[in-house]
PDB file of C-alpha atoms and ligand atoms in Angstrom:
ATOM      1  CA  UNK A 467     104.875  62.076 -63.437  1.00  0.00           C
ATOM      2  CA  UNK A 468     102.088  64.018 -61.736  1.00  0.00           C
ATOM      3  CA  UNK A 469      99.615  62.154 -59.487  1.00  0.00           C
ATOM      4  CA  UNK A 470      96.774  64.112 -61.128  1.00  0.00           C
ATOM      5  CA  UNK A 471      97.821  62.961 -64.622  1.00  0.00           C
ATOM      6  CA  UNK A 472      97.851  59.304 -63.478  1.00  0.00           C
ATOM      7  CA  UNK A 473      94.334  59.722 -62.069  1.00  0.00           C
ATOM      8  CA  UNK A 474      92.975  61.281 -65.280  1.00  0.00           C
ATOM      9  CA  UNK A 475      94.708  58.551 -67.305  1.00  0.00           C
ATOM     10  CA  UNK A 476      92.981  55.934 -65.104  1.00  0.00           C
ATOM     11  CA  UNK A 477      89.572  57.490 -65.684  1.00  0.00           C
ATOM     12  CA  UNK A 478      90.028  57.787 -69.432  1.00  0.00           C
ATOM     13  CA  UNK A 479      91.234  54.168 -69.744  1.00  0.00           C
ATOM     14  CA  UNK A 480      88.773  52.753 -67.195  1.00  0.00           C
ATOM     15  CA  UNK A 481      86.787  50.483 -69.596  1.00  0.00           C
ATOM     16  CA  UNK A 482      90.019  49.023 -71.017  1.00  0.00           C
ATOM     17  CA  UNK A 483      91.450  48.437 -67.527  1.00  0.00           C
ATOM     18  CA  UNK A 484      88.187  46.768 -66.457  1.00  0.00           C
ATOM     19  CA  UNK A 485      88.357  44.501 -69.532  1.00  0.00           C
ATOM     20  CA  UNK A 486      91.947  43.673 -68.664  1.00  0.00           C
ATOM     21  CA  UNK A 487      91.163  42.687 -65.067  1.00  0.00           C
ATOM     22  CA  UNK A 488      88.251  40.554 -66.384  1.00  0.00           C
ATOM     23  CA  UNK A 489      90.733  38.754 -68.629  1.00  0.00           C
ATOM     24  CA  UNK A 490      93.100  38.274 -65.675  1.00  0.00           C
ATOM     25  CA  UNK A 491      90.252  36.669 -63.705  1.00  0.00           C
ATOM     26  CA  UNK A 492      89.691  34.270 -66.618  1.00  0.00           C
ATOM     27  CA  UNK A 493      93.363  33.287 -66.742  1.00  0.00           C
ATOM     28  CA  UNK A 494      93.784  33.069 -62.965  1.00  0.00           C
ATOM     29  CA  UNK A 495      91.116  30.416 -62.407  1.00  0.00           C
ATOM     30  CA  UNK A 496      93.578  27.692 -61.340  1.00  0.00           C
ATOM     31  CA  UNK A 497      95.176  29.825 -58.627  1.00  0.00           C
ATOM     32  CA  UNK A 498      93.238  31.920 -56.076  1.00  0.00           C
ATOM     33  CA  UNK A 499      94.252  35.594 -55.981  1.00  0.00           C
ATOM     34  CA  UNK A 500      94.671  36.521 -52.323  1.00  0.00           C
ATOM     35  CA  UNK A 501      97.727  38.760 -52.324  1.00  0.00           C
ATOM     36  CA  UNK A 502      98.389  41.310 -55.075  1.00  0.00           C
ATOM     37  CA  UNK A 503     101.642  43.211 -55.442  1.00  0.00           C
ATOM     38  CA  UNK A 504     101.501  46.490 -57.386  1.00  0.00           C
ATOM     39  CA  UNK A 505     105.046  47.428 -58.453  1.00  0.00           C
ATOM     40  CA  UNK A 506     105.467  51.199 -58.949  1.00  0.00           C
ATOM     41  CA  UNK A 507     101.834  51.640 -57.978  1.00  0.00           C
ATOM     42  CA  UNK A 508     101.633  55.409 -58.486  1.00  0.00           C
ATOM     43  CA  UNK A 509      98.230  56.581 -57.267  1.00  0.00           C
ATOM     44  CA  UNK A 510      96.776  53.057 -57.297  1.00  0.00           C
ATOM     45  CA  UNK A 511      95.034  52.615 -60.661  1.00  0.00           C
ATOM     46  CA  UNK A 512      96.015  48.931 -60.812  1.00  0.00           C
ATOM     47  CA  UNK A 513      95.525  48.222 -57.121  1.00  0.00           C
ATOM     48  CA  UNK A 514      91.967  49.586 -57.086  1.00  0.00           C
ATOM     49  CA  UNK A 515      90.909  47.903 -60.350  1.00  0.00           C
ATOM     50  CA  UNK A 516      92.265  44.564 -59.086  1.00  0.00           C
ATOM     51  CA  UNK A 517      90.708  44.888 -55.613  1.00  0.00           C
ATOM     52  CA  UNK A 518      87.351  45.498 -57.308  1.00  0.00           C
ATOM     53  CA  UNK A 519      87.870  42.381 -59.468  1.00  0.00           C
ATOM     54  CA  UNK A 520      89.154  40.122 -56.650  1.00  0.00           C
ATOM     55  CA  UNK A 521      86.982  40.856 -53.591  1.00  0.00           C
ATOM     56  CA  UNK A 522      88.915  38.430 -51.316  1.00  0.00           C
ATOM     57  CA  UNK A 523      92.318  39.925 -52.098  1.00  0.00           C
ATOM     58  CA  UNK A 524      94.571  42.431 -50.370  1.00  0.00           C
ATOM     59  CA  UNK A 525      97.192  44.499 -52.156  1.00  0.00           C
ATOM     60  CA  UNK A 526     100.665  45.734 -51.328  1.00  0.00           C
ATOM     61  CA  UNK A 527     101.373  48.932 -53.265  1.00  0.00           C
ATOM     62  CA  UNK A 528     105.098  49.651 -53.607  1.00  0.00           C
ATOM     63  CA  UNK A 529     106.417  52.973 -54.848  1.00  0.00           C
ATOM     64  CA  UNK A 530     109.468  55.113 -54.270  1.00  0.00           C
ATOM     65  CA  UNK A 531     107.381  58.272 -54.072  1.00  0.00           C
ATOM     66  CA  UNK A 532     105.854  59.193 -50.709  1.00  0.00           C
ATOM     67  CA  UNK A 533     103.618  61.666 -52.523  1.00  0.00           C
ATOM     68  CA  UNK A 534     102.116  58.953 -54.781  1.00  0.00           C
ATOM     69  CA  UNK A 535     101.541  56.663 -51.792  1.00  0.00           C
ATOM     70  CA  UNK A 536      99.912  59.455 -49.761  1.00  0.00           C
ATOM     71  CA  UNK A 537      97.577  60.061 -52.660  1.00  0.00           C
ATOM     72  CA  UNK A 538      96.854  56.311 -52.935  1.00  0.00           C
ATOM     73  CA  UNK A 539      96.104  55.991 -49.206  1.00  0.00           C
ATOM     74  CA  UNK A 540      93.575  58.843 -49.350  1.00  0.00           C
ATOM     75  CA  UNK A 541      91.886  57.322 -52.408  1.00  0.00           C
ATOM     76  CA  UNK A 542      91.830  53.852 -50.777  1.00  0.00           C
ATOM     77  CA  UNK A 543      89.914  55.291 -47.817  1.00  0.00           C
ATOM     78  CA  UNK A 544      87.519  57.076 -50.183  1.00  0.00           C
ATOM     79  CA  UNK A 545      86.839  53.890 -52.182  1.00  0.00           C
ATOM     80  CA  UNK A 546      86.343  51.817 -49.008  1.00  0.00           C
ATOM     81  CA  UNK A 547      89.550  49.823 -49.554  1.00  0.00           C
ATOM     82  CA  UNK A 548      91.390  51.214 -46.535  1.00  0.00           C
ATOM     83  CA  UNK A 549      91.799  47.832 -44.807  1.00  0.00           C
ATOM     84  CA  UNK A 550      92.744  45.955 -47.995  1.00  0.00           C
ATOM     85  CA  UNK A 551      95.740  48.041 -49.089  1.00  0.00           C
ATOM     86  CA  UNK A 552      99.179  48.220 -47.541  1.00  0.00           C
ATOM     87  CA  UNK A 553     101.590  50.822 -48.875  1.00  0.00           C
ATOM     88  CA  UNK A 554     105.315  50.332 -48.863  1.00  0.00           C
ATOM     89  CA  UNK A 555     107.692  53.122 -49.745  1.00  0.00           C
ATOM     90  CA  UNK A 556     110.744  51.553 -51.366  1.00  0.00           C
ATOM     91  CA  UNK A 557     113.207  52.480 -54.066  1.00  0.00           C
ATOM     92  CA  UNK A 558     113.383  49.271 -56.074  1.00  0.00           C
ATOM     93  CA  UNK A 559     116.692  50.402 -57.565  1.00  0.00           C
ATOM     94  CA  UNK A 560     118.164  50.119 -54.082  1.00  0.00           C
ATOM     95  CA  UNK A 561     116.915  46.577 -53.418  1.00  0.00           C
ATOM     96  CA  UNK A 562     113.825  44.419 -53.155  1.00  0.00           C
ATOM     97  CA  UNK A 563     111.630  44.861 -50.053  1.00  0.00           C
ATOM     98  CA  UNK A 564     110.285  41.991 -47.946  1.00  0.00           C
ATOM     99  CA  UNK A 565     106.863  41.660 -49.507  1.00  0.00           C
ATOM    100  CA  UNK A 566     106.208  37.932 -49.248  1.00  0.00           C
ATOM    101  CA  UNK A 567     104.807  35.750 -52.004  1.00  0.00           C
ATOM    102  CA  UNK A 568     102.188  37.290 -54.293  1.00  0.00           C
ATOM    103  CA  UNK A 569      99.536  35.501 -56.338  1.00  0.00           C
ATOM    104  CA  UNK A 570      99.271  38.353 -58.812  1.00  0.00           C
ATOM    105  CA  UNK A 571     101.938  40.949 -59.549  1.00  0.00           C
ATOM    106  CA  UNK A 572     101.008  44.025 -61.572  1.00  0.00           C
ATOM    107  CA  UNK A 573     103.515  46.527 -62.975  1.00  0.00           C
ATOM    108  CA  UNK A 574     102.018  49.247 -65.148  1.00  0.00           C
ATOM    109  CA  UNK A 575     104.323  51.777 -66.828  1.00  0.00           C
ATOM    110  CA  UNK A 576     106.835  51.281 -64.046  1.00  0.00           C
ATOM    111  CA  UNK A 577     109.428  48.698 -65.131  1.00  0.00           C
ATOM    112  CA  UNK A 578     111.036  51.047 -67.692  1.00  0.00           C
ATOM    113  CA  UNK A 579     111.719  53.461 -64.805  1.00  0.00           C
ATOM    114  CA  UNK A 580     114.044  50.988 -63.092  1.00  0.00           C
ATOM    115  CA  UNK A 581     117.809  51.370 -63.382  1.00  0.00           C
ATOM    116  CA  UNK A 582     118.155  47.590 -63.775  1.00  0.00           C
ATOM    117  CA  UNK A 583     114.830  46.185 -65.002  1.00  0.00           C
ATOM    118  CA  UNK A 584     116.315  42.696 -65.432  1.00  0.00           C
ATOM    119  CA  UNK A 585     117.120  42.428 -61.733  1.00  0.00           C
ATOM    120  CA  UNK A 586     113.647  43.694 -60.809  1.00  0.00           C
ATOM    121  CA  UNK A 587     112.052  41.156 -63.196  1.00  0.00           C
ATOM    122  CA  UNK A 588     114.076  38.370 -61.533  1.00  0.00           C
ATOM    123  CA  UNK A 589     112.871  39.584 -58.104  1.00  0.00           C
ATOM    124  CA  UNK A 590     109.306  39.554 -59.418  1.00  0.00           C
ATOM    125  CA  UNK A 591     109.766  35.982 -60.599  1.00  0.00           C
ATOM    126  CA  UNK A 592     111.047  34.952 -57.140  1.00  0.00           C
ATOM    127  CA  UNK A 593     108.148  36.730 -55.434  1.00  0.00           C
ATOM    128  CA  UNK A 594     105.445  35.082 -57.558  1.00  0.00           C
ATOM    129  CA  UNK A 595     103.733  32.246 -55.695  1.00  0.00           C
ATOM    130  CA  UNK A 596     103.782  28.956 -57.639  1.00  0.00           C
ATOM    131  CA  UNK A 597     100.983  29.235 -60.210  1.00  0.00           C
ATOM    132  CA  UNK A 598     100.853  33.039 -59.783  1.00  0.00           C
ATOM    133  CA  UNK A 599     100.537  35.522 -62.641  1.00  0.00           C
ATOM    134  CA  UNK A 600     102.585  38.586 -63.599  1.00  0.00           C
ATOM    135  CA  UNK A 601     100.906  41.317 -65.662  1.00  0.00           C
ATOM    136  CA  UNK A 602     103.123  44.021 -67.096  1.00  0.00           C
ATOM    137  CA  UNK A 603     101.945  47.044 -69.059  1.00  0.00           C
ATOM    138  CA  UNK A 604     104.208  49.365 -71.016  1.00  0.00           C
ATOM    139  CA  UNK A 605     103.278  52.318 -73.218  1.00  0.00           C
ATOM    140  CA  UNK A 606     103.468  51.206 -76.850  1.00  0.00           C
ATOM    141  CA  UNK A 607     103.210  54.732 -78.246  1.00  0.00           C
ATOM    142  CA  UNK A 608     102.580  58.170 -76.793  1.00  0.00           C
ATOM    143  CA  UNK A 609      98.943  59.266 -76.885  1.00  0.00           C
ATOM    144  CA  UNK A 610      97.755  61.308 -79.884  1.00  0.00           C
ATOM    145  CA  UNK A 611      95.111  64.011 -79.590  1.00  0.00           C
ATOM    146  CA  UNK A 612      95.327  66.536 -82.407  1.00  0.00           C
ATOM    147  CA  UNK A 613      93.799  66.261 -85.862  1.00  0.00           C
ATOM    148  CA  UNK A 614      96.328  65.096 -88.464  1.00  0.00           C
ATOM    149  CA  UNK A 615      98.480  67.920 -89.738  1.00  0.00           C
ATOM    150  CA  UNK A 616      97.430  70.426 -87.056  1.00  0.00           C
ATOM    151  CA  UNK A 617      99.973  73.286 -86.969  1.00  0.00           C
ATOM    152  CA  UNK A 618     101.949  71.503 -89.667  1.00  0.00           C
ATOM    153  CA  UNK A 619     102.653  68.392 -87.573  1.00  0.00           C
ATOM    154  CA  UNK A 620     103.055  70.027 -84.145  1.00  0.00           C
ATOM    155  CA  UNK A 621     102.135  66.891 -82.195  1.00  0.00           C
ATOM    156  CA  UNK A 622     104.655  64.715 -84.057  1.00  0.00           C
ATOM    157  CA  UNK A 623     107.425  67.201 -83.222  1.00  0.00           C
ATOM    158  CA  UNK A 624     106.327  67.302 -79.555  1.00  0.00           C
ATOM    159  CA  UNK A 625     106.417  63.500 -79.412  1.00  0.00           C
ATOM    160  CA  UNK A 626     109.833  63.341 -81.065  1.00  0.00           C
ATOM    161  CA  UNK A 627     111.195  65.879 -78.570  1.00  0.00           C
ATOM    162  CA  UNK A 628     109.579  64.016 -75.649  1.00  0.00           C
ATOM    163  CA  UNK A 629     111.078  60.696 -76.874  1.00  0.00           C
ATOM    164  CA  UNK A 630     114.497  62.325 -77.128  1.00  0.00           C
ATOM    165  CA  UNK A 631     114.200  63.688 -73.577  1.00  0.00           C
ATOM    166  CA  UNK A 632     112.976  60.342 -72.207  1.00  0.00           C
ATOM    167  CA  UNK A 633     115.737  58.386 -73.962  1.00  0.00           C
ATOM    168  CA  UNK A 634     118.267  60.422 -71.964  1.00  0.00           C
ATOM    169  CA  UNK A 635     116.988  59.415 -68.524  1.00  0.00           C
ATOM    170  CA  UNK A 636     114.803  56.351 -69.254  1.00  0.00           C
ATOM    171  CA  UNK A 637     116.998  54.235 -71.531  1.00  0.00           C
ATOM    172  CA  UNK A 638     114.865  51.082 -71.147  1.00  0.00           C
ATOM    173  CA  UNK A 639     111.729  52.561 -72.671  1.00  0.00           C
ATOM    174  CA  UNK A 640     110.587  50.561 -75.719  1.00  0.00           C
ATOM    175  CA  UNK A 641     112.748  47.513 -74.839  1.00  0.00           C
ATOM    176  CA  UNK A 642     112.111  44.032 -76.195  1.00  0.00           C
ATOM    177  CA  UNK A 643     110.104  43.161 -73.071  1.00  0.00           C
ATOM    178  CA  UNK A 644     109.103  39.592 -74.013  1.00  0.00           C
ATOM    179  CA  UNK A 645     112.817  38.745 -74.395  1.00  0.00           C
ATOM    180  CA  UNK A 646     113.652  40.382 -71.052  1.00  0.00           C
ATOM    181  CA  UNK A 647     110.779  38.603 -69.310  1.00  0.00           C
ATOM    182  CA  UNK A 648     111.931  35.237 -70.651  1.00  0.00           C
ATOM    183  CA  UNK A 649     115.555  36.007 -69.690  1.00  0.00           C
ATOM    184  CA  UNK A 650     114.358  36.656 -66.132  1.00  0.00           C
ATOM    185  CA  UNK A 651     112.858  33.168 -66.024  1.00  0.00           C
ATOM    186  CA  UNK A 652     109.281  34.242 -66.677  1.00  0.00           C
ATOM    187  CA  UNK A 653     107.289  32.506 -69.358  1.00  0.00           C
ATOM    188  CA  UNK A 654     105.152  34.835 -71.501  1.00  0.00           C
ATOM    189  CA  UNK A 655     101.677  33.336 -71.921  1.00  0.00           C
ATOM    190  CA  UNK A 656     100.206  36.117 -74.002  1.00  0.00           C
ATOM    191  CA  UNK A 657     100.869  39.620 -75.282  1.00  0.00           C
ATOM    192  CA  UNK A 658      98.070  41.952 -76.296  1.00  0.00           C
ATOM    193  CA  UNK A 659      97.550  45.575 -77.215  1.00  0.00           C
ATOM    194  CA  UNK A 660      95.367  47.763 -75.026  1.00  0.00           C
ATOM    195  CA  UNK A 661      93.904  50.514 -77.183  1.00  0.00           C
ATOM    196  CA  UNK A 662      92.077  53.600 -75.955  1.00  0.00           C
ATOM    197  CA  UNK A 663      90.254  55.387 -78.776  1.00  0.00           C
ATOM    198  CA  UNK A 664      87.856  58.182 -77.933  1.00  0.00           C
ATOM    199  CA  UNK A 665      86.228  59.958 -80.863  1.00  0.00           C
ATOM    200  CA  UNK A 666      85.416  63.654 -81.101  1.00  0.00           C
ATOM    201  CA  UNK A 667      83.747  65.418 -79.449  1.00  0.00           C
ATOM    202  CA  UNK A 668      85.618  64.509 -76.287  1.00  0.00           C
ATOM    203  CA  UNK A 669      84.066  64.440 -72.813  1.00  0.00           C
ATOM    204  CA  UNK A 670      85.305  67.073 -70.371  1.00  0.00           C
ATOM    205  CA  UNK A 671      87.480  64.457 -68.667  1.00  0.00           C
ATOM    206  CA  UNK A 672      89.098  63.419 -71.962  1.00  0.00           C
ATOM    207  CA  UNK A 673      89.649  67.071 -72.897  1.00  0.00           C
ATOM    208  CA  UNK A 674      91.359  67.574 -69.557  1.00  0.00           C
ATOM    209  CA  UNK A 675      93.568  64.554 -70.322  1.00  0.00           C
ATOM    210  CA  UNK A 676      94.551  66.054 -73.695  1.00  0.00           C
ATOM    211  CA  UNK A 677      95.192  69.471 -72.135  1.00  0.00           C
ATOM    212  CA  UNK A 678      97.297  67.943 -69.339  1.00  0.00           C
ATOM    213  CA  UNK A 679      99.541  65.971 -71.723  1.00  0.00           C
ATOM    214  CA  UNK A 680      99.921  68.907 -74.132  1.00  0.00           C
ATOM    215  CA  UNK A 681     100.551  71.191 -71.142  1.00  0.00           C
ATOM    216  CA  UNK A 682     103.339  68.846 -69.998  1.00  0.00           C
ATOM    217  CA  UNK A 683     104.947  69.184 -73.444  1.00  0.00           C
ATOM    218  CA  UNK A 684     104.774  72.969 -73.031  1.00  0.00           C
ATOM    219  CA  UNK A 685     106.486  72.974 -69.630  1.00  0.00           C
ATOM    220  CA  UNK A 686     108.968  70.117 -70.007  1.00  0.00           C
ATOM    221  CA  UNK A 687     110.049  70.655 -73.622  1.00  0.00           C
ATOM    222  CA  UNK A 688     110.423  74.439 -73.616  1.00  0.00           C
ATOM    223  CA  UNK A 689     114.125  74.153 -74.494  1.00  0.00           C
ATOM    224  CA  UNK A 690     113.608  71.527 -77.225  1.00  0.00           C
ATOM    225  CA  UNK A 691     110.743  73.037 -79.256  1.00  0.00           C
ATOM    226  CA  UNK A 692     110.863  76.003 -81.624  1.00  0.00           C
ATOM    227  CA  UNK A 693     109.376  79.362 -80.683  1.00  0.00           C
ATOM    228  CA  UNK A 694     106.632  78.771 -83.278  1.00  0.00           C
ATOM    229  CA  UNK A 695     105.736  75.374 -81.763  1.00  0.00           C
ATOM    230  CA  UNK A 696     105.658  76.810 -78.234  1.00  0.00           C
ATOM    231  CA  UNK A 697     103.349  79.579 -79.460  1.00  0.00           C
ATOM    232  CA  UNK A 698     101.109  76.971 -81.155  1.00  0.00           C
ATOM    233  CA  UNK A 699     100.951  75.009 -77.878  1.00  0.00           C
ATOM    234  CA  UNK A 700     100.088  78.209 -75.973  1.00  0.00           C
ATOM    235  CA  UNK A 701      97.250  78.829 -78.413  1.00  0.00           C
ATOM    236  CA  UNK A 702      95.912  75.312 -77.912  1.00  0.00           C
ATOM    237  CA  UNK A 703      96.157  75.601 -74.145  1.00  0.00           C
ATOM    238  CA  UNK A 704      94.260  78.910 -73.940  1.00  0.00           C
ATOM    239  CA  UNK A 705      90.916  78.479 -72.132  1.00  0.00           C
ATOM    240  CA  UNK A 706      88.326  76.876 -74.430  1.00  0.00           C
ATOM    241  CA  UNK A 707      90.718  76.446 -77.384  1.00  0.00           C
ATOM    242  CA  UNK A 708      90.926  72.639 -77.372  1.00  0.00           C
ATOM    243  CA  UNK A 709      87.166  72.326 -76.952  1.00  0.00           C
ATOM    244  CA  UNK A 710      86.659  74.612 -79.951  1.00  0.00           C
ATOM    245  CA  UNK A 711      89.097  72.738 -82.210  1.00  0.00           C
ATOM    246  CA  UNK A 712      87.244  70.177 -84.352  1.00  0.00           C
ATOM    247  CA  UNK A 713      88.612  66.628 -84.517  1.00  0.00           C
ATOM    248  CA  UNK A 714      90.433  66.403 -81.163  1.00  0.00           C
ATOM    249  CA  UNK A 715      90.410  62.724 -80.123  1.00  0.00           C
ATOM    250  CA  UNK A 716      92.314  60.366 -77.817  1.00  0.00           C
ATOM    251  CA  UNK A 717      94.332  57.545 -79.407  1.00  0.00           C
ATOM    252  CA  UNK A 718      96.659  55.612 -77.143  1.00  0.00           C
ATOM    253  CA  UNK A 719      98.085  52.100 -77.164  1.00  0.00           C
ATOM    254  CA  UNK A 720      99.828  50.035 -74.510  1.00  0.00           C
ATOM    255  CA  UNK A 721     101.443  46.599 -74.618  1.00  0.00           C
ATOM    256  CA  UNK A 722     100.226  44.128 -72.023  1.00  0.00           C
ATOM    257  CA  UNK A 723     102.206  40.967 -71.196  1.00  0.00           C
ATOM    258  CA  UNK A 724     100.905  38.055 -69.142  1.00  0.00           C
ATOM    259  CA  UNK A 725     103.615  35.827 -67.694  1.00  0.00           C
ATOM    260  CA  UNK A 726     104.082  33.016 -65.200  1.00  0.00           C
TER     261      UNK A 726
HETATM  262  C1  LIG B1356     104.341  56.205 -64.877  1.00  0.00           C
HETATM  263  S1  LIG B1356     104.081  55.917 -63.196  1.00  0.00           S
HETATM  264  C2  LIG B1356     102.931  54.569 -63.250  1.00  0.00           C
HETATM  265  C3  LIG B1356     102.092  54.467 -62.013  1.00  0.00           C
HETATM  266  C4  LIG B1356     101.006  53.394 -62.011  1.00  0.00           C
HETATM  267  N1  LIG B1356     101.539  52.072 -62.071  1.00  0.00           N
HETATM  268  C5  LIG B1356      99.998  53.632 -63.120  1.00  0.00           C
HETATM  269  O1  LIG B1356      99.940  52.833 -64.054  1.00  0.00           O
HETATM  270  O2  LIG B1356      99.253  54.622 -63.034  1.00  0.00           O
HETATM  271  C6  LIG B1356     105.572  55.123 -62.652  1.00  0.00           C
HETATM  272  C7  LIG B1356     105.637  54.905 -61.152  1.00  0.00           C
HETATM  273  O3  LIG B1356     106.820  54.134 -60.837  1.00  0.00           O
HETATM  274  C8  LIG B1356     107.403  54.682 -59.672  1.00  0.00           C
HETATM  275  N2  LIG B1356     108.835  54.373 -59.651  1.00  0.00           N
HETATM  276  C9  LIG B1356     109.772  54.847 -60.509  1.00  0.00           C
HETATM  277  N3  LIG B1356     110.990  54.382 -60.161  1.00  0.00           N
HETATM  278  C10 LIG B1356     110.820  53.593 -59.074  1.00  0.00           C
HETATM  279  C11 LIG B1356     111.708  52.850 -58.240  1.00  0.00           C
HETATM  280  N4  LIG B1356     113.028  52.844 -58.461  1.00  0.00           N
HETATM  281  N5  LIG B1356     111.195  52.166 -57.187  1.00  0.00           N
HETATM  282  C12 LIG B1356     109.846  52.183 -56.950  1.00  0.00           C
HETATM  283  N6  LIG B1356     108.971  52.892 -57.707  1.00  0.00           N
HETATM  284  C13 LIG B1356     109.442  53.580 -58.748  1.00  0.00           C
HETATM  285  C14 LIG B1356     107.123  56.175 -59.782  1.00  0.00           C
HETATM  286  O4  LIG B1356     107.218  56.840 -58.539  1.00  0.00           O
HETATM  287  C15 LIG B1356     105.721  56.200 -60.368  1.00  0.00           C
HETATM  288  O5  LIG B1356     104.731  56.218 -59.373  1.00  0.00           O
END
């Protein structure tokens, strides 16, 4: 995953993420949020949204990628959060770092990356302070952008090819997460869908999001798509083409689980 794509995703989904952190604040009333742990933090979307929501909290952002954490540290300074964020580079497949108890643990689109998500979920349970809350987000479906039927179903074929590629190296994607959370000793309080729906015409930022995801299909699925589909993607990715195509929207859904 590219740091720039995570940042655009954060901007496009900002109102939904704000609504989610507001809901967390409602649920977390019986337990003060002082220490947040962001598992697979990427560039810090969750960390920054939560630090804005909980002004007395600090966050530990854990990620295996030094590049992501470098990006996060720069952004933390820019947002004035420099002294409230600690980064920790750790491969959670290799073991659980010493992070101390956390009042709120956030894992967005990261648990399916783990080789053994069940072990990581058990570690999360042990790291939660008594009364603490775990919030886990997983992509429910890949985002859609193109008008129905464009290029005879191009986007559906891209998504099918992307799912096939992901299934090969991310076998846990689309798991029965509530069952796995419960098996790890976590009790699921609530599950909800987070939906991002942006109508046409898209803002420049949303167009960039669409172009970045479609561009990723072009580069990562070159050996899985037909010559005609690759040519159709090239056409869409030509300067100004997406902006000129009527009916380009953003439709994306994620599952959110709240557990104790
Ligand atoms: C799809 S990104 C999500 C980033 C961020 N949580 C967000 O929502 O924008 C997944 C992140 O998990 C991290 N990750 C993947 N495997 C990991 C592992 N074994 N240990 C720690 N981090 C990992 C990746 O480096 C990446 O930053």
